[in-house]
Short mmCIF file of C-alpha atoms in Angstrom, two decimals:
data_model
loop_
_atom_site.label_atom_id
_atom_site.label_comp_id
_atom_site.label_asym_id
_atom_site.label_seq_id
_atom_site.Cartn_x
_atom_site.Cartn_y
_atom_site.Cartn_z
CA ARG A 180 26.44 -55.84 -27.38
CA MET A 181 23.34 -55.46 -24.57
CA ARG A 182 23.06 -51.92 -25.76
CA ILE A 183 22.60 -52.76 -29.42
CA CYS A 184 20.22 -55.42 -28.72
CA SER A 185 18.03 -53.46 -26.64
CA ILE A 186 18.04 -50.50 -29.14
CA THR A 187 17.40 -53.01 -31.81
CA LEU A 188 14.40 -54.16 -29.43
CA LEU A 189 13.39 -50.84 -29.13
CA VAL A 190 13.25 -50.30 -32.90
CA ILE A 191 10.95 -53.17 -33.72
CA LEU A 192 8.61 -52.41 -31.14
CA ALA A 193 8.45 -48.81 -32.59
CA LYS A 194 7.90 -49.97 -36.07
CA THR A 195 5.22 -52.45 -34.87
CA SER A 196 3.66 -49.69 -32.94
CA TRP A 197 3.64 -46.82 -35.33
CA ALA A 198 3.12 -48.93 -38.43
CA GLN A 199 -0.48 -48.57 -39.99
CA GLN A 200 -3.00 -51.20 -39.36
CA ALA A 201 -4.96 -52.82 -42.08
CA PRO A 202 -8.11 -54.52 -40.95
CA SER A 203 -7.54 -57.96 -39.67
CA GLY A 204 -7.59 -60.96 -42.36
CA GLU A 205 -9.41 -63.94 -42.11
CA TRP A 206 -8.50 -66.75 -44.50
CA ALA A 207 -10.02 -70.09 -45.11
CA SER A 208 -8.70 -72.78 -47.67
CA ILE A 209 -9.65 -76.38 -48.88
CA LEU A 210 -6.45 -78.33 -50.27
CA VAL A 211 -6.94 -81.45 -52.09
CA SER A 212 -3.60 -83.83 -53.32
CA VAL A 213 -4.32 -86.50 -55.22
CA LYS A 214 -1.41 -88.88 -55.48
CA LEU A 215 -1.08 -90.42 -58.95
CA ASN A 216 1.79 -92.61 -58.48
CA GLU A 217 5.05 -92.93 -56.20
CA GLN A 218 6.48 -89.73 -57.39
CA TRP A 219 3.60 -87.51 -59.01
CA ALA A 220 0.53 -85.95 -57.65
CA SER A 221 -1.93 -83.23 -58.77
CA VAL A 222 -2.43 -80.66 -55.91
CA THR A 223 -5.54 -78.47 -56.18
CA ASP A 224 -6.60 -75.26 -53.49
CA PHE A 225 -9.59 -72.81 -53.04
CA GLY A 226 -9.29 -69.98 -50.73
CA TYR A 227 -11.78 -67.68 -49.32
CA ARG A 228 -10.50 -64.45 -47.69
CA THR A 229 -12.70 -61.83 -45.55
CA ILE A 230 -11.42 -58.86 -43.69
CA GLY A 231 -12.47 -56.98 -40.52
CA SER A 232 -14.54 -57.95 -37.20
CA ASP A 233 -17.63 -57.98 -39.84
CA PHE A 234 -15.87 -60.70 -42.17
CA ARG A 235 -16.22 -58.41 -45.23
CA TYR A 236 -15.60 -60.34 -48.18
CA TYR A 237 -12.47 -59.27 -49.95
CA GLN A 238 -11.14 -62.08 -52.07
CA ASN A 239 -10.98 -65.63 -53.57
CA TYR A 240 -8.83 -67.89 -55.29
CA PHE A 241 -8.59 -71.31 -57.34
CA ARG A 242 -4.98 -72.81 -57.70
CA THR A 243 -3.97 -75.77 -59.29
CA GLY A 244 -0.74 -77.76 -60.24
CA VAL A 245 1.35 -81.10 -60.19
CA ARG A 246 4.07 -81.93 -57.61
CA TYR A 247 6.91 -84.40 -58.25
CA SER A 248 8.81 -86.09 -55.13
CA LEU A 249 12.48 -86.07 -55.92
CA ASP A 250 12.89 -88.16 -52.46
CA ARG A 251 11.63 -88.57 -49.27
CA HIS A 252 12.55 -84.69 -48.15
CA TRP A 253 12.38 -82.85 -51.65
CA SER A 254 9.69 -82.11 -54.08
CA MET A 255 8.76 -79.42 -56.78
CA ALA A 256 5.94 -78.39 -58.05
CA GLY A 257 4.19 -75.75 -60.51
CA GLY A 258 1.01 -74.76 -61.99
CA VAL A 259 -1.25 -71.68 -62.18
CA GLY A 260 -3.48 -69.88 -59.86
CA PHE A 261 -6.61 -67.34 -60.77
CA PHE A 262 -7.30 -64.56 -57.95
CA ASN A 263 -10.13 -61.94 -57.61
CA SER A 264 -9.65 -59.29 -55.24
CA LYS A 265 -11.06 -56.31 -53.93
CA ILE A 266 -9.16 -53.03 -55.22
CA SER A 267 -9.31 -51.19 -51.64
CA PHE A 268 -10.11 -52.45 -47.85
CA ALA A 269 -13.00 -49.81 -47.69
CA LYS A 270 -16.61 -51.13 -46.79
CA ASP A 271 -18.05 -49.32 -49.61
CA THR A 272 -15.57 -50.81 -52.58
CA ARG A 273 -17.49 -53.07 -55.12
CA GLU A 274 -14.80 -53.49 -57.71
CA PHE A 275 -12.26 -56.34 -58.20
CA GLY A 276 -9.26 -56.80 -59.96
CA HIS A 277 -8.48 -60.10 -61.65
CA GLU A 278 -4.95 -61.81 -61.59
CA VAL A 279 -3.36 -64.59 -62.81
CA ARG A 280 -0.28 -66.38 -61.27
CA LEU A 281 2.06 -69.12 -62.69
CA TRP A 282 3.86 -70.53 -59.57
CA GLN A 283 6.65 -72.95 -59.27
CA ASP A 284 8.18 -73.88 -55.37
CA VAL A 285 11.03 -76.25 -54.17
CA TYR A 286 9.80 -77.89 -50.85
CA ARG A 287 12.41 -79.54 -48.41
CA LEU A 288 10.41 -81.42 -45.43
CA SER A 289 11.48 -82.88 -42.33
CA PRO A 290 10.94 -86.43 -42.22
CA LEU A 291 7.67 -87.68 -40.42
CA LYS A 292 9.85 -89.84 -37.87
CA ASN A 293 11.71 -86.81 -36.28
CA LYS A 294 10.42 -85.07 -33.60
CA TRP A 295 11.99 -81.83 -34.40
CA ILE A 296 10.94 -80.19 -37.71
CA LEU A 297 12.75 -77.63 -40.07
CA ASN A 298 10.62 -77.19 -43.14
CA HIS A 299 11.94 -75.03 -46.11
CA ARG A 300 9.85 -73.33 -48.99
CA PHE A 301 11.22 -71.52 -51.98
CA ARG A 302 8.13 -70.31 -54.27
CA LEU A 303 8.64 -68.16 -57.54
CA GLU A 304 5.12 -66.35 -58.50
CA GLU A 305 4.74 -64.51 -61.83
CA LYS A 306 1.69 -62.34 -61.44
CA HIS A 307 -0.03 -61.01 -64.15
CA PHE A 308 -2.62 -58.19 -63.24
CA ASP A 309 -5.82 -56.70 -65.20
CA LYS A 310 -6.51 -53.33 -65.48
CA THR A 311 -8.92 -51.83 -62.97
CA SER A 312 -10.35 -48.19 -62.48
CA THR A 313 -7.29 -47.31 -60.28
CA ARG A 314 -4.52 -49.08 -61.83
CA ASP A 315 -3.20 -50.06 -65.64
CA PRO A 316 -2.55 -53.52 -66.17
CA TYR A 317 1.04 -54.78 -65.07
CA TYR A 318 3.36 -57.63 -64.39
CA SER A 319 5.53 -58.78 -61.06
CA LEU A 320 7.61 -61.46 -60.29
CA ARG A 321 7.50 -62.70 -56.57
CA PHE A 322 10.25 -64.68 -54.79
CA GLN A 323 9.28 -66.04 -51.50
CA TYR A 324 11.47 -68.17 -48.76
CA ARG A 325 9.50 -69.63 -45.89
CA LEU A 326 11.41 -71.35 -43.10
CA LEU A 327 9.24 -73.12 -40.62
CA GLY A 328 10.72 -74.97 -37.38
CA GLY A 329 8.69 -76.48 -35.16
CA TYR A 330 8.07 -79.98 -32.58
CA ARG A 331 5.73 -82.80 -33.50
CA PHE A 332 3.85 -83.84 -30.42
CA SER A 333 3.02 -87.11 -31.81
CA LYS A 334 2.29 -88.70 -35.01
CA ASN A 335 -0.83 -86.60 -36.11
CA TRP A 336 -0.35 -83.28 -34.16
CA ASN A 337 2.33 -80.56 -34.85
CA LEU A 338 3.15 -76.95 -33.95
CA GLN A 339 5.43 -74.73 -36.22
CA LEU A 340 6.86 -71.17 -35.85
CA GLY A 341 9.08 -69.21 -38.40
CA PRO A 342 9.16 -66.24 -41.06
CA GLU A 343 8.67 -66.04 -44.68
CA TRP A 344 10.58 -63.01 -46.70
CA MET A 345 8.87 -62.08 -49.98
CA GLU A 346 10.69 -59.61 -52.73
CA ASN A 347 8.96 -58.15 -55.82
CA LEU A 348 10.71 -57.39 -59.11
CA ILE A 349 8.69 -54.75 -60.60
CA ARG A 350 9.43 -52.60 -63.86
CA GLU A 351 13.00 -53.75 -63.14
CA LYS A 352 12.92 -52.83 -59.50
CA ILE A 353 13.48 -55.29 -56.76
CA LEU A 354 11.48 -54.04 -54.00
CA LEU A 355 10.64 -55.51 -50.53
CA ASP A 356 6.74 -57.09 -50.85
CA GLN A 357 6.37 -58.04 -47.09
CA VAL A 358 7.86 -60.39 -44.28
CA ARG A 359 5.28 -62.81 -42.27
CA LEU A 360 5.76 -64.15 -39.14
CA TYR A 361 3.81 -67.45 -38.52
CA ALA A 362 2.61 -69.53 -36.17
CA LEU A 363 0.81 -72.92 -37.37
CA LEU A 364 -0.92 -75.75 -35.12
CA ALA A 365 -1.70 -78.87 -37.41
CA TYR A 366 -3.48 -82.20 -37.15
CA GLN A 367 -3.11 -84.78 -39.79
CA SER A 368 -5.13 -88.07 -39.49
CA SER A 369 -4.53 -91.43 -40.55
CA LYS A 370 -7.08 -91.34 -43.30
CA GLY A 371 -5.53 -88.41 -44.97
CA TYR A 372 -7.52 -85.79 -43.67
CA GLY A 373 -5.75 -82.56 -42.28
CA ILE A 374 -6.69 -79.15 -40.37
CA THR A 375 -4.33 -76.27 -40.09
CA LEU A 376 -5.00 -73.34 -37.45
CA GLY A 377 -2.61 -70.41 -38.20
CA TYR A 378 -1.81 -66.85 -37.39
CA PHE A 379 0.69 -64.66 -39.40
CA TYR A 380 1.70 -61.01 -38.63
CA SER A 381 2.37 -59.31 -42.10
CA MET A 382 4.90 -56.49 -42.13
CA ARG A 383 4.59 -54.04 -45.41
CA LYS A 384 5.77 -50.75 -46.39
CA ALA A 385 2.24 -49.47 -46.24
CA TYR A 386 0.45 -51.28 -43.54
CA ASP A 387 0.77 -54.40 -41.36
CA GLN A 388 -2.20 -56.98 -40.72
CA HIS A 389 -2.63 -59.06 -38.58
CA VAL A 390 -4.24 -62.56 -40.26
CA TYR A 391 -5.88 -65.56 -38.75
CA THR A 392 -6.20 -68.85 -41.02
CA ILE A 393 -7.81 -72.02 -41.11
CA ALA A 394 -6.76 -74.59 -43.64
CA LEU A 395 -8.83 -78.18 -44.34
CA SER A 396 -7.08 -80.75 -46.65
CA LYS A 397 -7.24 -84.12 -48.27
CA ASN A 398 -4.58 -86.60 -49.45
CA VAL A 399 -6.20 -88.89 -51.87
CA GLN A 400 -4.40 -92.08 -53.07
CA ARG A 401 -4.99 -93.00 -56.55
CA HIS A 402 -2.49 -94.88 -58.50
CA VAL A 403 -2.15 -94.43 -62.26
CA HIS A 404 -0.24 -96.57 -64.36
CA LEU A 405 1.40 -94.69 -66.82
CA GLN A 406 2.24 -95.60 -70.59
CA GLN A 407 5.47 -95.15 -71.85
#
Protein backbone atom coordinates (compact mmCIF):
# COMPACT_ATOMS: atom_id res chain seq x y z
CA ARG A 1 0.00 0.00 0.00
CA MET A 2 2.86 2.38 0.81
CA ARG A 3 4.42 1.61 -2.58
CA ILE A 4 1.12 2.35 -4.39
CA CYS A 5 0.73 5.66 -2.48
CA SER A 6 4.32 6.63 -3.28
CA ILE A 7 3.90 5.89 -7.00
CA THR A 8 0.62 7.83 -7.11
CA LEU A 9 2.25 10.84 -5.44
CA LEU A 10 5.18 10.72 -7.88
CA VAL A 11 2.79 10.63 -10.86
CA ILE A 12 0.92 13.71 -9.55
CA LEU A 13 4.16 15.60 -8.93
CA ALA A 14 5.48 14.66 -12.37
CA LYS A 15 2.26 15.82 -14.03
CA THR A 16 2.48 19.17 -12.23
CA SER A 17 6.16 19.58 -13.13
CA TRP A 18 5.84 18.68 -16.82
CA ALA A 19 2.53 20.35 -17.60
CA GLN A 20 2.64 23.40 -19.81
CA GLN A 21 1.97 26.47 -17.66
CA ALA A 22 -0.37 29.19 -18.90
CA PRO A 23 0.10 32.76 -17.62
CA SER A 24 -1.35 33.20 -14.15
CA GLY A 25 -4.89 34.54 -13.94
CA GLU A 26 -6.22 37.40 -11.80
CA TRP A 27 -10.00 37.41 -11.46
CA ALA A 28 -12.06 40.19 -9.86
CA SER A 29 -15.84 40.09 -9.47
CA ILE A 30 -18.76 41.87 -7.83
CA LEU A 31 -21.84 39.90 -6.75
CA VAL A 32 -25.15 41.50 -5.73
CA SER A 33 -27.97 39.40 -4.30
CA VAL A 34 -31.37 41.02 -3.72
CA LYS A 35 -33.72 39.05 -1.45
CA LEU A 36 -37.25 39.49 -2.79
CA ASN A 37 -39.00 37.35 -0.15
CA GLU A 38 -38.29 34.31 2.02
CA GLN A 39 -37.77 32.01 -0.98
CA TRP A 40 -36.77 34.16 -3.97
CA ALA A 41 -33.70 36.32 -4.66
CA SER A 42 -32.19 37.90 -7.77
CA VAL A 43 -28.45 37.32 -8.29
CA THR A 44 -26.17 39.37 -10.53
CA ASP A 45 -22.40 39.36 -10.90
CA PHE A 46 -19.85 41.21 -13.00
CA GLY A 47 -16.34 39.95 -13.66
CA TYR A 48 -13.06 41.33 -15.02
CA ARG A 49 -10.15 38.97 -15.61
CA THR A 50 -6.50 39.52 -16.49
CA ILE A 51 -3.50 37.26 -17.13
CA GLY A 52 0.22 37.47 -16.47
CA SER A 53 2.33 39.52 -14.08
CA ASP A 54 1.58 42.62 -16.17
CA PHE A 55 -2.22 42.12 -15.67
CA ARG A 56 -3.16 41.97 -19.36
CA TYR A 57 -6.91 42.25 -19.88
CA TYR A 58 -8.30 38.88 -21.01
CA GLN A 59 -12.01 38.49 -20.26
CA ASN A 60 -15.13 40.21 -18.92
CA TYR A 61 -18.59 38.90 -18.19
CA PHE A 62 -22.06 39.80 -16.94
CA ARG A 63 -24.24 37.09 -15.39
CA THR A 64 -27.72 37.33 -13.90
CA GLY A 65 -30.49 35.06 -12.67
CA VAL A 66 -32.79 34.11 -9.81
CA ARG A 67 -32.34 31.79 -6.84
CA TYR A 68 -35.04 29.81 -5.02
CA SER A 69 -34.41 28.52 -1.49
CA LEU A 70 -35.98 25.15 -0.80
CA ASP A 71 -35.05 25.30 2.90
CA ARG A 72 -32.15 26.53 5.05
CA HIS A 73 -29.69 24.19 3.36
CA TRP A 74 -30.79 23.64 -0.24
CA SER A 75 -31.33 26.15 -3.05
CA MET A 76 -31.55 26.12 -6.83
CA ALA A 77 -30.90 28.86 -9.39
CA GLY A 78 -30.80 29.62 -13.08
CA GLY A 79 -30.03 32.45 -15.47
CA VAL A 80 -27.94 33.68 -18.36
CA GLY A 81 -24.40 35.03 -18.74
CA PHE A 82 -22.54 36.95 -21.46
CA PHE A 83 -18.77 36.43 -21.78
CA ASN A 84 -16.18 38.19 -23.94
CA SER A 85 -12.77 36.47 -24.08
CA LYS A 86 -9.60 36.97 -26.11
CA ILE A 87 -9.02 34.09 -28.49
CA SER A 88 -5.51 33.39 -27.11
CA PHE A 89 -3.10 34.26 -24.28
CA ALA A 90 -0.64 35.91 -26.71
CA LYS A 91 0.27 39.52 -25.87
CA ASP A 92 -0.51 40.82 -29.36
CA THR A 93 -4.02 39.28 -29.45
CA ARG A 94 -6.72 41.87 -30.10
CA GLU A 95 -9.64 39.69 -31.20
CA PHE A 96 -12.38 38.65 -28.77
CA GLY A 97 -14.76 35.72 -28.94
CA HIS A 98 -18.32 36.08 -27.64
CA GLU A 99 -20.19 33.48 -25.64
CA VAL A 100 -23.69 33.14 -24.18
CA ARG A 101 -24.14 30.79 -21.21
CA LEU A 102 -27.42 29.47 -19.88
CA TRP A 103 -26.72 28.19 -16.37
CA GLN A 104 -28.53 26.22 -13.68
CA ASP A 105 -27.23 25.05 -10.33
CA VAL A 106 -28.16 23.36 -7.07
CA TYR A 107 -26.47 24.35 -3.78
CA ARG A 108 -26.26 22.57 -0.47
CA LEU A 109 -24.82 24.89 2.22
CA SER A 110 -23.85 24.09 5.80
CA PRO A 111 -25.87 25.89 8.51
CA LEU A 112 -24.33 29.17 9.71
CA LYS A 113 -24.26 27.87 13.29
CA ASN A 114 -21.94 24.99 12.31
CA LYS A 115 -18.20 25.43 12.89
CA TRP A 116 -17.26 22.82 10.30
CA ILE A 117 -18.35 23.50 6.72
CA LEU A 118 -19.25 21.07 3.93
CA ASN A 119 -20.76 22.78 0.86
CA HIS A 120 -21.84 21.17 -2.40
CA ARG A 121 -22.53 22.83 -5.76
CA PHE A 122 -23.86 21.11 -8.87
CA ARG A 123 -23.88 23.35 -11.96
CA LEU A 124 -24.91 22.84 -15.59
CA GLU A 125 -23.89 25.36 -18.27
CA GLU A 126 -25.13 25.48 -21.86
CA LYS A 127 -22.37 27.38 -23.68
CA HIS A 128 -22.96 28.96 -27.10
CA PHE A 129 -19.79 30.26 -28.82
CA ASP A 130 -19.84 32.69 -31.75
CA LYS A 131 -17.55 32.34 -34.76
CA THR A 132 -14.03 33.82 -34.60
CA SER A 133 -11.08 33.89 -37.00
CA THR A 134 -9.77 30.65 -35.47
CA ARG A 135 -12.99 28.59 -35.00
CA ASP A 136 -16.51 28.02 -36.25
CA PRO A 137 -19.48 28.62 -33.95
CA TYR A 138 -20.19 25.68 -31.66
CA TYR A 139 -22.15 24.56 -28.61
CA SER A 140 -21.07 22.66 -25.51
CA LEU A 141 -22.71 21.41 -22.35
CA ARG A 142 -20.56 21.61 -19.20
CA PHE A 143 -21.28 19.77 -15.95
CA GLN A 144 -19.54 20.97 -12.77
CA TYR A 145 -19.42 19.55 -9.27
CA ARG A 146 -17.63 21.43 -6.47
CA LEU A 147 -17.09 20.18 -2.93
CA LEU A 148 -15.70 22.61 -0.35
CA GLY A 149 -14.88 21.73 3.23
CA GLY A 150 -13.64 24.14 5.84
CA TYR A 151 -13.90 25.81 9.20
CA ARG A 152 -15.84 28.83 10.43
CA PHE A 153 -13.59 30.79 12.82
CA SER A 154 -16.36 33.16 13.84
CA LYS A 155 -19.70 34.45 12.63
CA ASN A 156 -17.88 36.55 10.03
CA TRP A 157 -14.80 34.56 8.96
CA ASN A 158 -14.38 31.15 7.31
CA LEU A 159 -11.78 29.18 5.35
CA GLN A 160 -12.75 26.60 2.71
CA LEU A 161 -10.70 24.10 0.69
CA GLY A 162 -11.69 21.60 -1.96
CA PRO A 163 -11.85 20.40 -5.59
CA GLU A 164 -14.13 21.08 -8.54
CA TRP A 165 -14.56 18.64 -11.43
CA MET A 166 -15.77 19.79 -14.88
CA GLU A 167 -16.83 17.68 -17.87
CA ASN A 168 -17.82 18.92 -21.35
CA LEU A 169 -20.23 17.36 -23.83
CA ILE A 170 -19.08 18.57 -27.28
CA ARG A 171 -20.25 17.08 -30.58
CA GLU A 172 -21.63 14.00 -28.78
CA LYS A 173 -18.32 13.38 -26.97
CA ILE A 174 -17.77 13.69 -23.24
CA LEU A 175 -14.39 15.27 -22.49
CA LEU A 176 -12.67 16.37 -19.30
CA ASP A 177 -12.67 20.17 -19.22
CA GLN A 178 -10.57 20.77 -16.10
CA VAL A 179 -10.04 20.01 -12.43
CA ARG A 180 -9.63 22.86 -9.94
CA LEU A 181 -8.24 22.85 -6.41
CA TYR A 182 -9.52 25.77 -4.30
CA ALA A 183 -8.49 27.69 -1.18
CA LEU A 184 -10.93 30.47 -0.16
CA LEU A 185 -10.86 32.89 2.77
CA ALA A 186 -14.17 34.72 3.23
CA TYR A 187 -15.44 37.56 5.41
CA GLN A 188 -19.12 38.45 5.72
CA SER A 189 -20.28 41.50 7.71
CA SER A 190 -23.56 41.75 9.59
CA LYS A 191 -24.61 44.53 7.19
CA GLY A 192 -24.52 42.26 4.16
CA TYR A 193 -21.13 43.19 2.74
CA GLY A 194 -18.59 40.47 2.02
CA ILE A 195 -15.17 39.83 0.54
CA THR A 196 -13.62 36.53 -0.53
CA LEU A 197 -9.92 36.12 -1.31
CA GLY A 198 -9.10 32.96 -3.18
CA TYR A 199 -6.66 30.85 -5.11
CA PHE A 200 -7.17 27.82 -7.31
CA TYR A 201 -4.94 25.60 -9.39
CA SER A 202 -6.56 24.61 -12.69
CA MET A 203 -5.45 21.43 -14.46
CA ARG A 204 -6.46 21.06 -18.13
CA LYS A 205 -5.28 18.74 -20.87
CA ALA A 206 -3.58 21.61 -22.74
CA TYR A 207 -2.14 23.53 -19.78
CA ASP A 208 -2.18 24.18 -16.04
CA GLN A 209 -2.78 27.60 -14.50
CA HIS A 210 -2.53 29.44 -11.17
CA VAL A 211 -5.50 31.77 -10.61
CA TYR A 212 -5.87 34.39 -7.85
CA THR A 213 -9.34 35.76 -7.12
CA ILE A 214 -11.05 38.55 -5.23
CA ALA A 215 -14.84 38.78 -4.98
CA LEU A 216 -16.86 41.57 -3.39
CA SER A 217 -20.48 40.86 -2.47
CA LYS A 218 -23.55 42.63 -1.16
CA ASN A 219 -26.78 41.08 0.10
CA VAL A 220 -29.79 43.40 -0.14
CA GLN A 221 -33.05 42.83 1.74
CA ARG A 222 -36.00 43.93 -0.34
CA HIS A 223 -39.23 42.10 0.38
CA VAL A 224 -41.71 42.12 -2.48
CA HIS A 225 -45.29 40.92 -2.02
CA LEU A 226 -46.19 38.91 -5.11
CA GLN A 227 -49.86 38.97 -6.05
CA GLN A 228 -51.47 35.63 -6.71
